[in-house]
Tab-separated table of C-alpha atoms in Angstrom:
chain	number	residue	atom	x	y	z
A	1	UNK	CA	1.507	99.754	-5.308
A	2	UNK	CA	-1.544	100.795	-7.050
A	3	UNK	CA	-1.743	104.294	-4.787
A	4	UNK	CA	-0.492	108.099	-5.376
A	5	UNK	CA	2.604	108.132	-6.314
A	6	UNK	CA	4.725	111.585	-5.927
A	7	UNK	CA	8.267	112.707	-7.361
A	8	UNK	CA	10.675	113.610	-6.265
A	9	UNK	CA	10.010	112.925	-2.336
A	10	UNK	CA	12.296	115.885	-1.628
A	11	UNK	CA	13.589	118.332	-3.157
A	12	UNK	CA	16.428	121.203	-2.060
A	13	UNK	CA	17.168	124.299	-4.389
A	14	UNK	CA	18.506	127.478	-4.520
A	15	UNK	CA	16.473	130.467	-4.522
A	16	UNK	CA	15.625	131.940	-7.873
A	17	UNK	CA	15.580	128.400	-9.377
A	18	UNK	CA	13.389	126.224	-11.118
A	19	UNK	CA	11.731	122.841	-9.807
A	20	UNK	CA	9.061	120.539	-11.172
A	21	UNK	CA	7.360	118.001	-9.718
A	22	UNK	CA	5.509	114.554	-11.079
A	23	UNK	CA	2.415	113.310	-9.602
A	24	UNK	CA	1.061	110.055	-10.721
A	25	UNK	CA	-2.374	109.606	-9.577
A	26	UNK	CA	-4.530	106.355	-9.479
A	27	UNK	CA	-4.977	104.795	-12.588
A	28	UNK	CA	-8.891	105.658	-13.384
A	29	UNK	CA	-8.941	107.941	-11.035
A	30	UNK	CA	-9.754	111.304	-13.234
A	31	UNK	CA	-9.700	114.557	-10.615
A	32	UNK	CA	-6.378	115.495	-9.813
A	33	UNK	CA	-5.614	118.325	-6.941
A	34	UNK	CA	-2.418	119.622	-5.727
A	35	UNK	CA	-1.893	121.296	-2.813
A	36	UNK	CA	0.744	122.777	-0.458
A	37	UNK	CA	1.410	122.102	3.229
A	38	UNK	CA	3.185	123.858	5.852
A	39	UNK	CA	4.304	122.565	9.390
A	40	UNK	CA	0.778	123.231	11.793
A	41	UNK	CA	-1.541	124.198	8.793
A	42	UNK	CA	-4.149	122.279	6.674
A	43	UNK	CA	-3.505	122.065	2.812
A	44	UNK	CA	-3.962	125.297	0.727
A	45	UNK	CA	-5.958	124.516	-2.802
A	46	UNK	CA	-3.452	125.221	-5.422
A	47	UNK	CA	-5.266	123.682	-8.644
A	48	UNK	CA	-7.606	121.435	-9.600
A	49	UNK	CA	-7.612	118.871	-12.786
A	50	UNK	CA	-10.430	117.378	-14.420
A	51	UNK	CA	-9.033	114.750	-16.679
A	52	UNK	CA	-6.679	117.033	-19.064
A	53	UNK	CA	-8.121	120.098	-18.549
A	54	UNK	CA	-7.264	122.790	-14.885
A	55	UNK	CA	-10.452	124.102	-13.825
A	56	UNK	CA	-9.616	125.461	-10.697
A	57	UNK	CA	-6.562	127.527	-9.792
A	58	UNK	CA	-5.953	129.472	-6.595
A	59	UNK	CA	-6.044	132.950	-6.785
A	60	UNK	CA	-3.037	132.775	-4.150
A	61	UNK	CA	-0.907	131.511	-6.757
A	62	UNK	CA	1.406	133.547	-8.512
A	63	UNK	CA	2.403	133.600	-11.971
A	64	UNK	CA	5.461	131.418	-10.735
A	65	UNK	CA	3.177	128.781	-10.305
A	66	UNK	CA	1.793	126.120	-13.370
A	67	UNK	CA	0.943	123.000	-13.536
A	68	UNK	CA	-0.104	120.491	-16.550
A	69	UNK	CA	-1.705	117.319	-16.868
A	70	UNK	CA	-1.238	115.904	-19.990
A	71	UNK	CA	-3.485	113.230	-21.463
A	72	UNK	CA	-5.336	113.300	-18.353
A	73	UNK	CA	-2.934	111.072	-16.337
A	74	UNK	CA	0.357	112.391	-14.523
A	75	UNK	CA	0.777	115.829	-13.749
A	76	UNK	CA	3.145	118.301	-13.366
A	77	UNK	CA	3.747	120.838	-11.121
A	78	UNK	CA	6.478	123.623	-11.981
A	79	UNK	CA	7.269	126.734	-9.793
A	80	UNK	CA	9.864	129.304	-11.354
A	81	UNK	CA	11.828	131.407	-9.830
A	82	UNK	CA	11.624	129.945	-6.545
A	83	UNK	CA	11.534	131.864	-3.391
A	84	UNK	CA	12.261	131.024	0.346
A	85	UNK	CA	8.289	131.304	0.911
A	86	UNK	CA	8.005	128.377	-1.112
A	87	UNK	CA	9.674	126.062	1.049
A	88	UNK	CA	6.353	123.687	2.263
A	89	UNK	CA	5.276	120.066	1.217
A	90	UNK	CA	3.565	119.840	-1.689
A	91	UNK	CA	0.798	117.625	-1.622
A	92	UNK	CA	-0.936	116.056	-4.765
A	93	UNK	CA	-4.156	114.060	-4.237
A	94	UNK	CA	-6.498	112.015	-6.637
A	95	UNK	CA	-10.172	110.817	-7.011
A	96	UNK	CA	-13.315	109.976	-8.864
A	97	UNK	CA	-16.097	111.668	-6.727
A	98	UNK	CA	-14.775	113.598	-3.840
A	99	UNK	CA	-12.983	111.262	-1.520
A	100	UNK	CA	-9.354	111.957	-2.622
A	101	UNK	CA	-6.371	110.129	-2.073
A	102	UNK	CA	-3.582	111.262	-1.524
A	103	UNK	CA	0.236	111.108	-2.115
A	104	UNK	CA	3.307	111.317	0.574
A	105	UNK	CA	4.295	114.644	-0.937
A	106	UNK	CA	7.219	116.076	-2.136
A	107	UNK	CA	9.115	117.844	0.149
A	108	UNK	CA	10.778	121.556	-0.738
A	109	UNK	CA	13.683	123.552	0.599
A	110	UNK	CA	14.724	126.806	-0.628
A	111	UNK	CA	17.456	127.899	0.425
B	1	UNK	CA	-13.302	133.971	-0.184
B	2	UNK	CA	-14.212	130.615	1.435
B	3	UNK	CA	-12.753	130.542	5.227
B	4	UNK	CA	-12.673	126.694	7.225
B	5	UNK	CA	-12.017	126.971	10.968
B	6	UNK	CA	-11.278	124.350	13.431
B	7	UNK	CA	-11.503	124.497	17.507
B	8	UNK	CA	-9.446	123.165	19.584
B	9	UNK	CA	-6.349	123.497	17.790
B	10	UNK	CA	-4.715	121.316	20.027
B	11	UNK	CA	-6.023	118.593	22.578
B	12	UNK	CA	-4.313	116.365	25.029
B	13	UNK	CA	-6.297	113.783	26.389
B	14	UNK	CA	-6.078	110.841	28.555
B	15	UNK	CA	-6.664	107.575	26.749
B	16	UNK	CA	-9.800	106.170	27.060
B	17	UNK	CA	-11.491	110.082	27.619
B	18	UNK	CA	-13.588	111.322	24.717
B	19	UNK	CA	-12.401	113.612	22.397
B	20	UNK	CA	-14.241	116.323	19.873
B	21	UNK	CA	-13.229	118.832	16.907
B	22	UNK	CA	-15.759	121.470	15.305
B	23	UNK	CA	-15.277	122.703	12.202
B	24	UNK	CA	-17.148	125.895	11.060
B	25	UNK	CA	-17.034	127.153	7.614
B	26	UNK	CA	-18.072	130.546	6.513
B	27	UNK	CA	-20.033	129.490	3.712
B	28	UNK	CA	-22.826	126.952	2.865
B	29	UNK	CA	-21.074	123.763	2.080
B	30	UNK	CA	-22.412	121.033	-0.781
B	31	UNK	CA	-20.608	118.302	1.391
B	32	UNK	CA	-17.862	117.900	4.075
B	33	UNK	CA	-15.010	115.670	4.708
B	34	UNK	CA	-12.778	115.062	7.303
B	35	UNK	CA	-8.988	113.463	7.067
B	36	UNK	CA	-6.794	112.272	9.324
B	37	UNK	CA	-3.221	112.737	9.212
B	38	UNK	CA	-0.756	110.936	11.511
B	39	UNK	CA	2.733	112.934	12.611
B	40	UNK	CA	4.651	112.624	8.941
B	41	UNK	CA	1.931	111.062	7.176
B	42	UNK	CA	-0.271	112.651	4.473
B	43	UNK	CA	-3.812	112.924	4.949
B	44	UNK	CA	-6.202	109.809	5.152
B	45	UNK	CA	-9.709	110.362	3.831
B	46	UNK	CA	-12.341	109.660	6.673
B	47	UNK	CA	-15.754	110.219	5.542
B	48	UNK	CA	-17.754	112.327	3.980
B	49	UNK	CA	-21.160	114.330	4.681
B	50	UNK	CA	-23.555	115.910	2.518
B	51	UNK	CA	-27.153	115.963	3.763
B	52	UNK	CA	-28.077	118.383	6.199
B	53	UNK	CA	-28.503	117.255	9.712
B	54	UNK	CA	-26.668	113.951	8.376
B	55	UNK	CA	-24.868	111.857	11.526
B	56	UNK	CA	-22.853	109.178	10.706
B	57	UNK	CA	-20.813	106.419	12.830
B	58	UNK	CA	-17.382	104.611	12.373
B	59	UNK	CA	-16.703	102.430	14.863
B	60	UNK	CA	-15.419	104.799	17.560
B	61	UNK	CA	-15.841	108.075	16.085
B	62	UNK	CA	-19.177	109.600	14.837
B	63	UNK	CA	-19.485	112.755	12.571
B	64	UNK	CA	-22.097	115.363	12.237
B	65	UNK	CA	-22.867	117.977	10.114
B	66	UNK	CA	-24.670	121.042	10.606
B	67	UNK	CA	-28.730	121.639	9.664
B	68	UNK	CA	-27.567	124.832	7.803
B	69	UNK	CA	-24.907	122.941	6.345
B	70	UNK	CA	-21.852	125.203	7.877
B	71	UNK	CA	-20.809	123.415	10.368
B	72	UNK	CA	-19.716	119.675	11.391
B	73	UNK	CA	-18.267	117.963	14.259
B	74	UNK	CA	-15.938	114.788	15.022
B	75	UNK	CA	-16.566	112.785	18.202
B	76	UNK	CA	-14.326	110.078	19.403
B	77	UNK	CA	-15.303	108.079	22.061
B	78	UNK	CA	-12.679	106.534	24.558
B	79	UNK	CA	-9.815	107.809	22.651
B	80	UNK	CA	-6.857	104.888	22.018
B	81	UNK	CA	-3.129	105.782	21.382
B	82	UNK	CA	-4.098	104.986	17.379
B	83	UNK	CA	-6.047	108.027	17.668
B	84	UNK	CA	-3.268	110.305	17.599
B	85	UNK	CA	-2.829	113.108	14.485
B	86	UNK	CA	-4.538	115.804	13.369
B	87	UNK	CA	-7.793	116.077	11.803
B	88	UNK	CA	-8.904	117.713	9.360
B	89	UNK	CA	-12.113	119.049	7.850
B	90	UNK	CA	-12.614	119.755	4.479
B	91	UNK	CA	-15.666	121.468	2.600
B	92	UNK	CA	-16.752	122.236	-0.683
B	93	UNK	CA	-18.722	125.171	-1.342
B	94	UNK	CA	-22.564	125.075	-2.832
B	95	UNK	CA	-22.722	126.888	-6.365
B	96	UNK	CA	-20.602	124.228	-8.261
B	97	UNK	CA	-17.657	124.758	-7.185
B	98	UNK	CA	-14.692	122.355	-7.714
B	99	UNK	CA	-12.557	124.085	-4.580
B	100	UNK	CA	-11.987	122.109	-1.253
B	101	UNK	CA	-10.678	124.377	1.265
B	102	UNK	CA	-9.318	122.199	4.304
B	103	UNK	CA	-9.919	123.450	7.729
B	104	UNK	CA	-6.997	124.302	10.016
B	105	UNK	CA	-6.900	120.789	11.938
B	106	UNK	CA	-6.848	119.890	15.347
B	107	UNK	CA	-3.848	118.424	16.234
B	108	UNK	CA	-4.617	115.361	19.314
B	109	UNK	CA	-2.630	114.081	21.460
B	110	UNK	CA	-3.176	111.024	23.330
B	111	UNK	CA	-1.593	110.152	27.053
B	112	UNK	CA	-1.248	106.362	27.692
């Protein structure tokens, strides 16, 4: 399967614990987005990855939030300290011009 | 910042009736996009728009975006069961921007 891959699919966690998730994009593929979904709304922008290096980041996120993509191929996504709010699917999408593609999401519960 | 709405937020239609979203952003837009997700699915990239006044046709549907570049439209003609999801725009702002700010879908329904 040569698409975007996303781990893990779900994920359940206490509050006021750490997760992190892996996003494996499409091999030459070198922009890298994540995002976050909740049930009836379009994805929210969290960050944006030009080969290795972030060059967007939401101003919605909080500090909690970072996310890493080293050597310009899988990524990371790590939220500390989690809260119930951040209970949503978290999307992560890939492309070379602007057509992205995108992964089945991981899926998280705080509880 | 950059705000992307969509209208209707929800349609039910009988199959074979036409369907249409609009999406209107509140900012000049380098280029659109609109997705498709089905009911558990992740979005599905579309197409995508950049010139102003551009129209352009797939199969059944045919998109449109705005002469001011703000705005864009989906049409579906004679709607099939396949059709059902939501749909999504998605625009990136002029300036240089690397931000895609999705629109809030419309979410169709189709009656067989």
């Amino acid at each position: 399967d040569t698409g975007v891959s996303q781990n893990p699919r779900h994920k359940i966690t206490k509050r006021g614990q750490n997760v992190t998730f892996r996003c494996d994009p499409i091999s030459e593929h070198n922009r890298l987005y994540w995002y976050r979904q909740t049930l009836g709304q379009g994805p929210e922008f969290l960050t944006y990855f030009q080969n290795e290096a972030q060059l967007e980041k939401s101003r919605l996120l909080s500090d909690r939030f970072s996310a890493e993509r080293p050597k310009g191929s899988f990524s990371t996504l790590e939220i500390q300290r989690t809260e119930q709010g951040d209970s949503a699917m978290y999307l992560c999408a890939s492309s070379i011009t602007w057509e992205q593609y995108f992964g089945p999401g991981t899926r998280l519960t705080v509880t | 910042g950059q705000q992307v709405m969509q209208i209707p937020q929800y349609q039910h239609v009988q199959e074979g009736e036409d369907f249409t979203t609009y999406c209107n952003s509140s900012t000049t837009l380098s280029n659109i996009q609109w997705y498709k997700q089905r009911p558990g699915g992740h979005p599905v990239f579309l197409i995508q728009l950049v010139k102003s006044g551009e129209v352009k046709k797939q199969k059944r549907l045919t998109f449109q975006f705005g002469e001011a570049k703000k705005n864009s439209s989906l049409h579906i003609t004679a709607t099939q069961t396949t059709d059902v999801g939501t749909y999504f725009c998605a625009g990136l702002p002029s300036g240089g921007y690397q931000k895609v700010t999705f629109g809030t879908g419309t979410k169709l329904q189709v009656i067989p």
